[in-house]
Every structure is written in C-alpha cells, then in structure tokens.
mmCIF file of C-alpha atoms in Angstrom:
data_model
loop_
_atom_site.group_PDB
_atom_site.id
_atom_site.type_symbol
_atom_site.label_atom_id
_atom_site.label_comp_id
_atom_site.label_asym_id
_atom_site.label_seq_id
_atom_site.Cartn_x
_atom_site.Cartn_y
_atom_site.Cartn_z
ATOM 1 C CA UNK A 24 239.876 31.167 31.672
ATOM 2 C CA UNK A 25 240.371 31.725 35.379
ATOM 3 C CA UNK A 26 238.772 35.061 34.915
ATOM 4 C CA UNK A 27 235.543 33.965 33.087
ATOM 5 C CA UNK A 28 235.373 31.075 35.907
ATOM 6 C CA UNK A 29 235.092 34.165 38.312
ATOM 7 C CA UNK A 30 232.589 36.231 36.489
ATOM 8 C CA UNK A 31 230.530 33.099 36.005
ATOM 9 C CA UNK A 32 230.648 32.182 39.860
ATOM 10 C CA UNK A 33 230.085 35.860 40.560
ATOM 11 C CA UNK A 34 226.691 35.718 38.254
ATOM 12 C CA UNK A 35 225.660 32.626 39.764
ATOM 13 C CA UNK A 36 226.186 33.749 43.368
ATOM 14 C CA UNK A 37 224.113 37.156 42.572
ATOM 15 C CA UNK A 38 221.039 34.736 40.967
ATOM 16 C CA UNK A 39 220.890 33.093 44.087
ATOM 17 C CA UNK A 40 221.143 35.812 46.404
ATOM 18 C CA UNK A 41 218.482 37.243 44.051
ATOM 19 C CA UNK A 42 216.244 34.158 44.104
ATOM 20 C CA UNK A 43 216.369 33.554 48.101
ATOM 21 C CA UNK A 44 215.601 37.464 48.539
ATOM 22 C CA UNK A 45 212.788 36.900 46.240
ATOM 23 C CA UNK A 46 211.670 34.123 48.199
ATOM 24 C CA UNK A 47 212.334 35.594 51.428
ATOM 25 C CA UNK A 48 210.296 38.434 50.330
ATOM 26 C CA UNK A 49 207.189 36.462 49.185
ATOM 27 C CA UNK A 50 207.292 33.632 51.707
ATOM 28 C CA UNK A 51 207.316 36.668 54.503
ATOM 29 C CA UNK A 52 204.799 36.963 57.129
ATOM 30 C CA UNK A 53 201.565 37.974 56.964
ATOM 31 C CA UNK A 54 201.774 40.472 59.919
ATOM 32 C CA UNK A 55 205.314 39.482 62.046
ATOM 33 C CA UNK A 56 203.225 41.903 64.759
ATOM 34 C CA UNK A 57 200.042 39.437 65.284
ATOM 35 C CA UNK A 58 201.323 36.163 66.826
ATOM 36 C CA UNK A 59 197.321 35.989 67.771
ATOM 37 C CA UNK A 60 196.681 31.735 66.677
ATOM 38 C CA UNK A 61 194.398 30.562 64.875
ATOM 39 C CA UNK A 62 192.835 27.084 64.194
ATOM 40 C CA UNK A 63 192.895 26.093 60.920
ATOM 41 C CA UNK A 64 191.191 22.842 59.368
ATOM 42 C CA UNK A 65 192.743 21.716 56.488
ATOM 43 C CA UNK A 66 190.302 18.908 55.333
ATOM 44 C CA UNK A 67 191.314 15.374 53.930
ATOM 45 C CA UNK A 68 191.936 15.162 50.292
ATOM 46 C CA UNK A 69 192.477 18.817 50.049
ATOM 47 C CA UNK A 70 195.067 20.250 47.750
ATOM 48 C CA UNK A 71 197.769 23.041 48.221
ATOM 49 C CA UNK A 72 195.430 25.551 46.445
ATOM 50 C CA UNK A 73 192.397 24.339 48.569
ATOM 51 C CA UNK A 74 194.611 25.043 51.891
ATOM 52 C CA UNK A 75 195.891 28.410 50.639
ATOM 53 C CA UNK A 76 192.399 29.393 49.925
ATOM 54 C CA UNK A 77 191.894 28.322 53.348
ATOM 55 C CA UNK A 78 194.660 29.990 54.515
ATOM 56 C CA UNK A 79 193.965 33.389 53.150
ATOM 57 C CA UNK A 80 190.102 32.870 54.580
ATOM 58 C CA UNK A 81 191.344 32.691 58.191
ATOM 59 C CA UNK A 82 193.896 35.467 57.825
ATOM 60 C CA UNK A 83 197.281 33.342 58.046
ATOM 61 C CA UNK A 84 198.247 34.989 54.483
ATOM 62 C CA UNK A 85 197.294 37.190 51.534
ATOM 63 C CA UNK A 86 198.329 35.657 48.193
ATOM 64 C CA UNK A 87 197.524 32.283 47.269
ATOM 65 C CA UNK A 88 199.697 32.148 44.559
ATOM 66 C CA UNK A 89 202.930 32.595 46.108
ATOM 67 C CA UNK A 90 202.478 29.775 48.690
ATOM 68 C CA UNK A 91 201.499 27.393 45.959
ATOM 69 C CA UNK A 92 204.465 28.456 44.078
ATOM 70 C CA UNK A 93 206.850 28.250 47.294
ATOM 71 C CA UNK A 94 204.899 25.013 47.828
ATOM 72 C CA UNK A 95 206.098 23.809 44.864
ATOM 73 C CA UNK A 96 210.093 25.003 44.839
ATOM 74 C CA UNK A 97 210.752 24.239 48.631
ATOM 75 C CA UNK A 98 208.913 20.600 47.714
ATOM 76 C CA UNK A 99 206.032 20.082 49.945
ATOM 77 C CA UNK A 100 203.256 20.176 47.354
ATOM 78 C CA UNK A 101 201.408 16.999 48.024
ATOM 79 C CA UNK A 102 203.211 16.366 51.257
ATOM 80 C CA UNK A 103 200.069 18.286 53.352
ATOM 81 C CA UNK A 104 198.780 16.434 55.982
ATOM 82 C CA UNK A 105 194.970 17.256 57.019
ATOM 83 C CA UNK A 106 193.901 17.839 60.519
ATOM 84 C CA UNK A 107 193.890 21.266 62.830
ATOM 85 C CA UNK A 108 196.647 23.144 63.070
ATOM 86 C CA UNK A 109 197.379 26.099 65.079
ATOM 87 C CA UNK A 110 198.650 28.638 62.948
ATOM 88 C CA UNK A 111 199.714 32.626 63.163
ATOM 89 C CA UNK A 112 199.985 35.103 60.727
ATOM 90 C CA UNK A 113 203.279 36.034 62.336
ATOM 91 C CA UNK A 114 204.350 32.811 60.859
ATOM 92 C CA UNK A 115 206.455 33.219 57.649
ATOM 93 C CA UNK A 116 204.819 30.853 54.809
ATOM 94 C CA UNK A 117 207.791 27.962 55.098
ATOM 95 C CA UNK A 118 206.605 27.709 58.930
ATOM 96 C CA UNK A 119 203.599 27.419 58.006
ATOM 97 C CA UNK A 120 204.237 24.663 54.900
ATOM 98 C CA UNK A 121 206.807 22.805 57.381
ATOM 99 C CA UNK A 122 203.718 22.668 60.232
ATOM 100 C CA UNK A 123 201.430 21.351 57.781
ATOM 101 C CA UNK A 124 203.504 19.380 55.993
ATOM 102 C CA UNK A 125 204.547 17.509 59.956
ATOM 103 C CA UNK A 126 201.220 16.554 60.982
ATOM 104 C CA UNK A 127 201.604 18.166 64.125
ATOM 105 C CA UNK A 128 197.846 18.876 64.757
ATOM 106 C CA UNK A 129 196.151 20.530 67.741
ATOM 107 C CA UNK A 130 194.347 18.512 70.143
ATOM 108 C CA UNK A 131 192.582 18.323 73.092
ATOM 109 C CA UNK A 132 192.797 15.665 75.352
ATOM 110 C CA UNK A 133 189.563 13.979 77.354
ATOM 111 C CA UNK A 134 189.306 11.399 79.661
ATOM 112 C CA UNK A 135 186.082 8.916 79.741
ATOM 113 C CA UNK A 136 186.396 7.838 83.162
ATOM 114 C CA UNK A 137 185.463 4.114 83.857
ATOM 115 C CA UNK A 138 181.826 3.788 84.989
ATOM 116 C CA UNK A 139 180.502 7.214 83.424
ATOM 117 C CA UNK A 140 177.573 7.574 81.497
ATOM 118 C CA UNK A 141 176.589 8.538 78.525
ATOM 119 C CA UNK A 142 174.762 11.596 79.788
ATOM 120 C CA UNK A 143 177.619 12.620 82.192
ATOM 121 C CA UNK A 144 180.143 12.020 78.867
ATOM 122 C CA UNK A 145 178.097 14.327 76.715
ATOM 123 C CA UNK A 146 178.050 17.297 79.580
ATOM 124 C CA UNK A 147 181.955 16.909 80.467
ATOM 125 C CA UNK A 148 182.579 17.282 76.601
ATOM 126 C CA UNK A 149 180.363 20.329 76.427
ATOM 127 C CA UNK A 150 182.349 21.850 79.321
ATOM 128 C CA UNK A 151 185.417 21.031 77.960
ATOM 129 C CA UNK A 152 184.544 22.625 74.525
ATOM 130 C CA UNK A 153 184.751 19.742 72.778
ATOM 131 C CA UNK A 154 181.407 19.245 71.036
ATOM 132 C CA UNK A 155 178.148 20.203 72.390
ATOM 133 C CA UNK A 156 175.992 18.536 74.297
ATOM 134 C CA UNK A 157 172.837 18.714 72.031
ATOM 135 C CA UNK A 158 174.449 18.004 68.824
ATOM 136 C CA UNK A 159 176.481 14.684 70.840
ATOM 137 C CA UNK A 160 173.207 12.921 72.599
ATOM 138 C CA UNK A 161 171.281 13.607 69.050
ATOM 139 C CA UNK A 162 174.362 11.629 67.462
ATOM 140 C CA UNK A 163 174.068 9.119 69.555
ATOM 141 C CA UNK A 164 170.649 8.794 69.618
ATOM 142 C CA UNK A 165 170.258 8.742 65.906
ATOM 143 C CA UNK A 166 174.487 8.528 64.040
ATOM 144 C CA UNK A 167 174.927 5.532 62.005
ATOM 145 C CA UNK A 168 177.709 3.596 63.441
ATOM 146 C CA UNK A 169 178.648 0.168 61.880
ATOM 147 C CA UNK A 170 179.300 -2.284 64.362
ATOM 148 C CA UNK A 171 178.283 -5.572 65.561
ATOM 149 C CA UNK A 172 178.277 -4.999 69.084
ATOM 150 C CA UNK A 173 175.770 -2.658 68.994
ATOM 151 C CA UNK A 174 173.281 -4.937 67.707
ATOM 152 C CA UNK A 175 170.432 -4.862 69.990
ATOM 153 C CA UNK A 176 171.392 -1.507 71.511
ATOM 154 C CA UNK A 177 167.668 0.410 70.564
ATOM 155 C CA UNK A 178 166.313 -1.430 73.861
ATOM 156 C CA UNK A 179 168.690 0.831 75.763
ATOM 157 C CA UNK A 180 167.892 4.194 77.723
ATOM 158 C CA UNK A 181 170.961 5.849 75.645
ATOM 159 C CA UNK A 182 171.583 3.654 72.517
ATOM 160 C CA UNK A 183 175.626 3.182 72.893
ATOM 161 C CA UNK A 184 175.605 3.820 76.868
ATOM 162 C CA UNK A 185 178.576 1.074 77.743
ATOM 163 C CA UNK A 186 180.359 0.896 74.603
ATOM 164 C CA UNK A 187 182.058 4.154 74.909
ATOM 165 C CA UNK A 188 185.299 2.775 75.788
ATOM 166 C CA UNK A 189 186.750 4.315 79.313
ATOM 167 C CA UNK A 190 190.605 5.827 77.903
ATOM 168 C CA UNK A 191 192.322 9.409 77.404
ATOM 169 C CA UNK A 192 191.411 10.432 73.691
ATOM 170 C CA UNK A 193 193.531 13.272 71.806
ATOM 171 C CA UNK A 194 191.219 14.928 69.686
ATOM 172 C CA UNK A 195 192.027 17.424 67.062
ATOM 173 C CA UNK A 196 190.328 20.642 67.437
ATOM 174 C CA UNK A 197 187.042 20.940 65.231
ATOM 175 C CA UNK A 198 186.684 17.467 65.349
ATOM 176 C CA UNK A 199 182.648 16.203 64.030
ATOM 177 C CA UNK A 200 180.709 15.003 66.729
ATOM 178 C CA UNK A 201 180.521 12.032 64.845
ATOM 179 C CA UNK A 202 183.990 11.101 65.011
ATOM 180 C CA UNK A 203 184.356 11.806 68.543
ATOM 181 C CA UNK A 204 181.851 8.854 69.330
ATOM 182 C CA UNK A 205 183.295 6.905 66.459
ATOM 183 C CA UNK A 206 186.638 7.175 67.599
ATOM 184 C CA UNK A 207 185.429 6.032 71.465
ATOM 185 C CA UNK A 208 183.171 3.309 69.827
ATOM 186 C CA UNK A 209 186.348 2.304 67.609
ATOM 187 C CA UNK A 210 188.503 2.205 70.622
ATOM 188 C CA UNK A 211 185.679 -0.113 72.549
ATOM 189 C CA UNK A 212 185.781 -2.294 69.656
ATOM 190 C CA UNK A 213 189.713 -3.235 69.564
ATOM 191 C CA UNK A 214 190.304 -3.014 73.596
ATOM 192 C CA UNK A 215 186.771 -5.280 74.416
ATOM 193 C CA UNK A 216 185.132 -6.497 71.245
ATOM 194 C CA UNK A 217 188.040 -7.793 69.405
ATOM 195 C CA UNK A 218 189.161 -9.666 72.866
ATOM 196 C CA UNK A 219 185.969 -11.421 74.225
ATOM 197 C CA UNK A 220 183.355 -11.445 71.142
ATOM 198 C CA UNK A 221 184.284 -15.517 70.727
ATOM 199 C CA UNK A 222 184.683 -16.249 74.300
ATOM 200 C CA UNK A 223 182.196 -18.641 75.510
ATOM 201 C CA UNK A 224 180.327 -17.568 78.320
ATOM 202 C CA UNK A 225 176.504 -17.944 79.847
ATOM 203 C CA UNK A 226 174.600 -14.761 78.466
ATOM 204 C CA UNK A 227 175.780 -13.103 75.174
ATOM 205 C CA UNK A 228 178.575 -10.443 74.644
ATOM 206 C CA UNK A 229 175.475 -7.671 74.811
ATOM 207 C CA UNK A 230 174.216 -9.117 78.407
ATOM 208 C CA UNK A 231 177.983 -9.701 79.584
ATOM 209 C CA UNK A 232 178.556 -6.275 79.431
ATOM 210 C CA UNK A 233 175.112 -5.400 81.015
ATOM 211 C CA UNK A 234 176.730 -6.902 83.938
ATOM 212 C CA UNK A 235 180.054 -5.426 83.803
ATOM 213 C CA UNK A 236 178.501 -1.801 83.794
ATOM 214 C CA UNK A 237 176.818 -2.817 86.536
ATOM 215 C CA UNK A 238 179.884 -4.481 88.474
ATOM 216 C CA UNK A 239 181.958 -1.344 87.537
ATOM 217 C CA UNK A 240 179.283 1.322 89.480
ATOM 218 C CA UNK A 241 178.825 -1.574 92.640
ATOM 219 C CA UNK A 242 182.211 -2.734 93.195
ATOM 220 C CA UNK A 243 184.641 -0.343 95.382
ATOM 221 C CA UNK A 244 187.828 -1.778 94.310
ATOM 222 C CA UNK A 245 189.073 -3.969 91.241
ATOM 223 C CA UNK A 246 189.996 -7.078 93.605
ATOM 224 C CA UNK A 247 186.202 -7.338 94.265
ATOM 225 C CA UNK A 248 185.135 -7.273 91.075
ATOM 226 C CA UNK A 249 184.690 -10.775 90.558
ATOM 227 C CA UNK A 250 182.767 -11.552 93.441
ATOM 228 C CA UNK A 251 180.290 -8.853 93.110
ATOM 229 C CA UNK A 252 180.067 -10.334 89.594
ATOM 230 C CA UNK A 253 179.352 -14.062 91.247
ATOM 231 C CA UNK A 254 176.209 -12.192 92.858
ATOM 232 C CA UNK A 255 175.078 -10.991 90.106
ATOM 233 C CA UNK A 256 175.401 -14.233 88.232
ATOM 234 C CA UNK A 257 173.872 -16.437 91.324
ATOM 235 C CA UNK A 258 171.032 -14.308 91.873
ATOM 236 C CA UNK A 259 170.412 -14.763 87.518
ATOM 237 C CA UNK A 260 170.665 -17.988 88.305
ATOM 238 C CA UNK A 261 167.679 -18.509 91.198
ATOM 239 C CA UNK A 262 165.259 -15.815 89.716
ATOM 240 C CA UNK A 263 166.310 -13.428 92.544
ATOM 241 C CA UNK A 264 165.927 -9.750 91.788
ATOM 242 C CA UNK A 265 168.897 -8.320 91.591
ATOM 243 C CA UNK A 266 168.265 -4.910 93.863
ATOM 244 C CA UNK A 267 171.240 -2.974 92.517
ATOM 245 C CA UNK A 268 171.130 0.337 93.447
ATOM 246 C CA UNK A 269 173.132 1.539 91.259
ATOM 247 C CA UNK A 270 170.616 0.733 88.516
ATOM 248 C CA UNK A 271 168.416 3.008 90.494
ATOM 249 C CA UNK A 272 171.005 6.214 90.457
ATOM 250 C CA UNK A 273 171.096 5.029 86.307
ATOM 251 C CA UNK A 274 167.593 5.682 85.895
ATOM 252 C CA UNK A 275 167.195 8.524 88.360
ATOM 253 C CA UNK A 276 170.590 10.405 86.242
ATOM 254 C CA UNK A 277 171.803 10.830 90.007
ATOM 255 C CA UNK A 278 174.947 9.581 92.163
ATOM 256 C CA UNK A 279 173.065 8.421 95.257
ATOM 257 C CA UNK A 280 174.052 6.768 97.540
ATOM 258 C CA UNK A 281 171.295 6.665 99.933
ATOM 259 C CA UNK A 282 167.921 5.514 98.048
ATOM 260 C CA UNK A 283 164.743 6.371 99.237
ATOM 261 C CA UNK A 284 161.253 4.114 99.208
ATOM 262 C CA UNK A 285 160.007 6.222 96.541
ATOM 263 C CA UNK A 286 163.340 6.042 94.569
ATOM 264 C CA UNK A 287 163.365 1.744 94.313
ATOM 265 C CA UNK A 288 159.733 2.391 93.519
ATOM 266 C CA UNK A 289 160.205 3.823 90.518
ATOM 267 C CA UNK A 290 158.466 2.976 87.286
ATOM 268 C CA UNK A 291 161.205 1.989 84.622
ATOM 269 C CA UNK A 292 162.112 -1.427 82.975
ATOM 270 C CA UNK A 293 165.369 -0.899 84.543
ATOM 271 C CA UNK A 294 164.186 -0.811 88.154
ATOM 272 C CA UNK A 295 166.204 -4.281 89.803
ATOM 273 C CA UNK A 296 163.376 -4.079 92.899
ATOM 274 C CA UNK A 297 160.944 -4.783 90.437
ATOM 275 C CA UNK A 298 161.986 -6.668 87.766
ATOM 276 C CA UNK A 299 163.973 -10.254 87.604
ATOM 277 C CA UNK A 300 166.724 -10.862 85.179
ATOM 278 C CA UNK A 301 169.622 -8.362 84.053
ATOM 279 C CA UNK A 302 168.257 -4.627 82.680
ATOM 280 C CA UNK A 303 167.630 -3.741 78.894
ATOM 281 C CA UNK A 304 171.054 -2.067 78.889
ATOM 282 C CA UNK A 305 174.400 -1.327 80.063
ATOM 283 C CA UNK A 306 174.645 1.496 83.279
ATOM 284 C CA UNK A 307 178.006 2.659 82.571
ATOM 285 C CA UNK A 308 180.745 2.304 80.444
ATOM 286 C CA UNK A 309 182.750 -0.906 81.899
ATOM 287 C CA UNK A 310 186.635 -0.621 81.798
ATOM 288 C CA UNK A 311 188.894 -3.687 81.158
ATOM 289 C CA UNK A 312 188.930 -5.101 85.146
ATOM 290 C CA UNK A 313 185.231 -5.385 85.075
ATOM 291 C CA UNK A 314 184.992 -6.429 81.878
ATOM 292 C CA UNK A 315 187.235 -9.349 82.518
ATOM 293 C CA UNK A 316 185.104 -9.699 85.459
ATOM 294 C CA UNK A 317 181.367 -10.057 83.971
ATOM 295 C CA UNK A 318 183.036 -13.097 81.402
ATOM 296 C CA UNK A 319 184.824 -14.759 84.856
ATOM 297 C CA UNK A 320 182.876 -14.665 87.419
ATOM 298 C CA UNK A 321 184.653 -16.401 90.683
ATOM 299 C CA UNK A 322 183.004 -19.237 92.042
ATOM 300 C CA UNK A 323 180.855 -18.818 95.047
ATOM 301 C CA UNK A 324 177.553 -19.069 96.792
ATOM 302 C CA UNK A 325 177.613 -15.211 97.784
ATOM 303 C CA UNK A 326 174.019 -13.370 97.288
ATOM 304 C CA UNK A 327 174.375 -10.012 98.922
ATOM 305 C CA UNK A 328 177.370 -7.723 99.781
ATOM 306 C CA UNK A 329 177.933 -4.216 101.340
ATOM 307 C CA UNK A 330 180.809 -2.063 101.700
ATOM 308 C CA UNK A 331 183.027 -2.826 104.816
ATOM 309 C CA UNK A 332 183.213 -1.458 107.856
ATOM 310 C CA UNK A 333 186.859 -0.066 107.477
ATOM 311 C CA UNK A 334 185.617 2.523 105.124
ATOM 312 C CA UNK A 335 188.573 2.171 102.739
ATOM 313 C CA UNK A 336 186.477 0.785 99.457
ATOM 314 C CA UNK A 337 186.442 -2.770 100.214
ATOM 315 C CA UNK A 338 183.341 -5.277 100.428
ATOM 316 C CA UNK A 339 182.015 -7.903 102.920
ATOM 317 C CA UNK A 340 180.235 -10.726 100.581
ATOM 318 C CA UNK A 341 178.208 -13.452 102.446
ATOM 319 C CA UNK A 342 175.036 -15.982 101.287
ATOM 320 C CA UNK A 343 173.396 -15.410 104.414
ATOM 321 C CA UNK A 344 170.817 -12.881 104.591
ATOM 322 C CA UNK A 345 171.135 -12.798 108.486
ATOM 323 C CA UNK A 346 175.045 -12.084 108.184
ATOM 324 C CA UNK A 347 174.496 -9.189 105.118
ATOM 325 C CA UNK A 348 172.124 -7.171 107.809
ATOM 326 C CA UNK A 349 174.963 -7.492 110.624
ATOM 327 C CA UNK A 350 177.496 -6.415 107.733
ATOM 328 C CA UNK A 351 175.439 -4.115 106.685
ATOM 329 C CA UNK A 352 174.352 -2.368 110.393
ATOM 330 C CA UNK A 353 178.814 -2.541 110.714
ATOM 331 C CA UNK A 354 179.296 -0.439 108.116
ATOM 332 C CA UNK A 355 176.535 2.240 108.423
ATOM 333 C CA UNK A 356 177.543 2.351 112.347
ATOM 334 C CA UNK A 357 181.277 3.032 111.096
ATOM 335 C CA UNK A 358 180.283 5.559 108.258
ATOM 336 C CA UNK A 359 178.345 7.670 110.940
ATOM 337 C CA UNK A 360 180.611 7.864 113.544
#
C-alpha cells in the first residue's frame, strides 16, 4: 500500500511539474529583450478575447488563445478592468493579466489653475499631450453635455468658459476629448453646483458666477475677495459701469496689465467701459474662495479699488473717487520705483 501511495504521489508531482512547465512555457514573454512600453486601451465592456485581440494588435503577445486559456485557469476571466495600461512585451502573460486585472491605469496628471480660461486650458492640454487643441475648443463649442448649469451658456464667448472646475485631474492616457471636459464639467458640478444651486442670492447661479470669474482675475489675494465682490455688487446696484479690466484682457485673449485707450475702446458686448450690468459670460474659471465670494458679498459702500502700495498682492478699497486716484497714484509711484 505504502508503495502504490508513492508511485501515485510520484505521478501526481510529475503532472504538475508538467502542467506549470506547460504554462510557464505558454504564458512566456513575448520578447523578454523589448521592455519598450506600450499603451494599451482596453475599452469598457470588452471581453478577454476582445483584449487579447488587442493585445496581439499592439505587439504585447502572439497567440490569443493561450492567454484566454491562462485567463481562464489562473481565474481572471471577467475580472479585466478597462482603462490604459502601460504594457511590455517583455512582460510574461500573468503580468500582464495581474496589471489588467488591478486597474492600475496610466495617467497623466493636469492642473486647471484657478482663473484660467478656456482658451489658455485648451493650449496647456495640447502642450501637455493631452488632447489637442482643435479637436477640445470644437468640443466645447459644439459636445453635448447634460447639465443644468449650463443653461444659458450659448450667450458666452466660449460656451462652458467658468464651469471648468479649477483642480488636479488624473487622466488615463487616450482619454476622448469629450471626457476630459466631462470629467472637469462633472467635477464643477459636485464642488460648486451641488453646493450653491439652492442658495438664495440677488442674480441667478449663471450671473453669480459671472461675478466670481471676474472677482477671481481682479482680486490679488483670497482675503479680498469679498470686498472686490461688494464693488462689483454696489456698482450693479447704482447702474455704474463696472470698468473691470480684466474683462478687457478676456476679450483681448491677453494678460495685460496696462490697458491702452484703444484697448477699453473696444467693440465687444463684454467691454465694462461701455456697457452697464455684469457681461454675457463668465472670464475665468472661479475656484471655491471666489465662488463663496460672488454668493457673500461683505457689506460695504466701497466703489473702486487698486492694488496697494506695498506691492505684496493686497488691495486699498475706498467709495471716494478722490481717495481711489491718491491710492491709485501710491501704488503706480511704488511699482516704478
């Protein structure tokens, strides 16, 4: 009995060493020389013999069959996760089943910075490699995006300029240009929407943030932004003209900070020399502080302001015209010395 235990144990051990050296053999890498990566999309809903096929399109192996079949005995059929992965065909075929089977996507990271524009978005993502620039201002120009905030938004220069939510985004790579501005337009919408969209306040959740685009570009630091956004709201209030320049860089596309005569001159709805009342869009995407700002504004009688004379980002406010000019003269005097 002993002996037949023995030969029996001695059979089984040889079947296994058999079966992991067939395995071993046909799970093997594609080329253990070429750790050259690769990005490879496995798309949502797809199946293991979908992402073999795609994995023997972009090089990572040679024979479908055995990674459906090692898919199958090392149990991660139907455990795939789609996304971008970066993937070698140095890789033997259970690194490659474990990475897809983890999730662990590539991505690139991107930073909308608070106050940007939708133009200066599109060209940093372009540069970055992300999407390009054409395809991303036609998308947002002309993408179907479901949500309510954007109701109204055709009246603006770039139709979702300010609701591209300021915040470092982790995108995977080959990501549709489409889901890049969803994603940002998702992020506005449960950071901003989702917060203030009851909140009662004197101009609508589409002019509120109007004003916190512009209170984002004018104010030098957050602990101002609720006074510039007290100007803003006073000079609504008596039909004054607002005279933001930083509506004028928005229309020009430029960051100046010197305007000319023939720069506040400029034809455009936007222009806040010419025209009363707030502009037919948002300037900027807003981040949180000003957004908080534009829905409480502090209480004063301020009318003007103008960056201080100790040239480290803070404002003098005043409601005297008189007093702005002297502020004003201060801080020019300072900045040229």
């Amino acid at each position: 009995m002993k002996k037949l235990i023995s030969v029996l144990l001695a059979a089984a051990l040889i079947l296994a060493a058999g079966f992991f050296g067939v395995t071993a053999w046909i799970g093997a890498p594609l080329d253990k020389n070429d750790d050259s990566v690769r990005i490879v999309s496995v798309s949502e809903g797809s199946g293991t013999y979908d992402i073999a096929v795609v994995l023997e399109e972009n090089g990572i192996i040679d024979n479908t069959s055995f990674f459906r079949i090692l898919s199958k005995l090392k149990r991660y059929d139907g455990r795939y996760i789609a996304g971008a992965y970066e993937l070698s065909p140095s890789m033997s075929m259970t690194e490659i089943m474990k990475k897809i089977a983890s999730g662990d996507t590539a991505t690139e990271s991107f930073t909308v910075i608070e106050g940007q524009t939708v133009e200066k978005i599109a060209h940093n993502l372009d540069a970055a490699g992300i999407v390009d620039y054409d395809e991303f201002m036609n998308e947002e120009q002309h993408g179907v995006f479901d949500y309510d905030f954007l109701e109204g938004c055709e009246n603006s220069m770039y139709r979702l300029e300010g609701f591209l939510y300021p915040d470092t985004y982790h995108f995977d790579m080959g990501t549709d240009v489409h889901d890049v501005i969803d994603i940002m337009l998702k992020r506005f919408d449960e950071v901003i929407y989702s917060q203030y969209k009851d909140v009662s306040c004197k101009y609508s959740f589409r002019e509120t943030v109007i004003i916190a685009s512009i209170i984002q570009r004018e104010a030098g630091r957050k602990e101002d932004m609720a006074d510039v956004s007290s100007v803003i709201y006073n000079r609504l209030d008596i039909g004054m003209a607002l005279q933001m320049d930083s509506v004028v860089s928005y229309i020009l596309q430029e960051d100046k900070v010197d305007l000319t005569y023939s720069d506040i001159n400029v034809d455009s709805d936007y222009n806040p020399y010419k025209n009363t009342g707030l502009p037919p869009g948002p300037i900027s995407s807003p981040g949180l502080d000003a957004v908080k700002a534009a829905f409480n504004p502090n209480d004063t009688d301020y009318l003007y302001f103008v960056l201080s004379d100790r040239l480290d980002g803070s404002t003098n406010f005043s409601s005297d015209y008189s007093q702005f000019e002297k502020d004003k003269k201060a801080y020019y005097d300072a900045k040229d010395k």
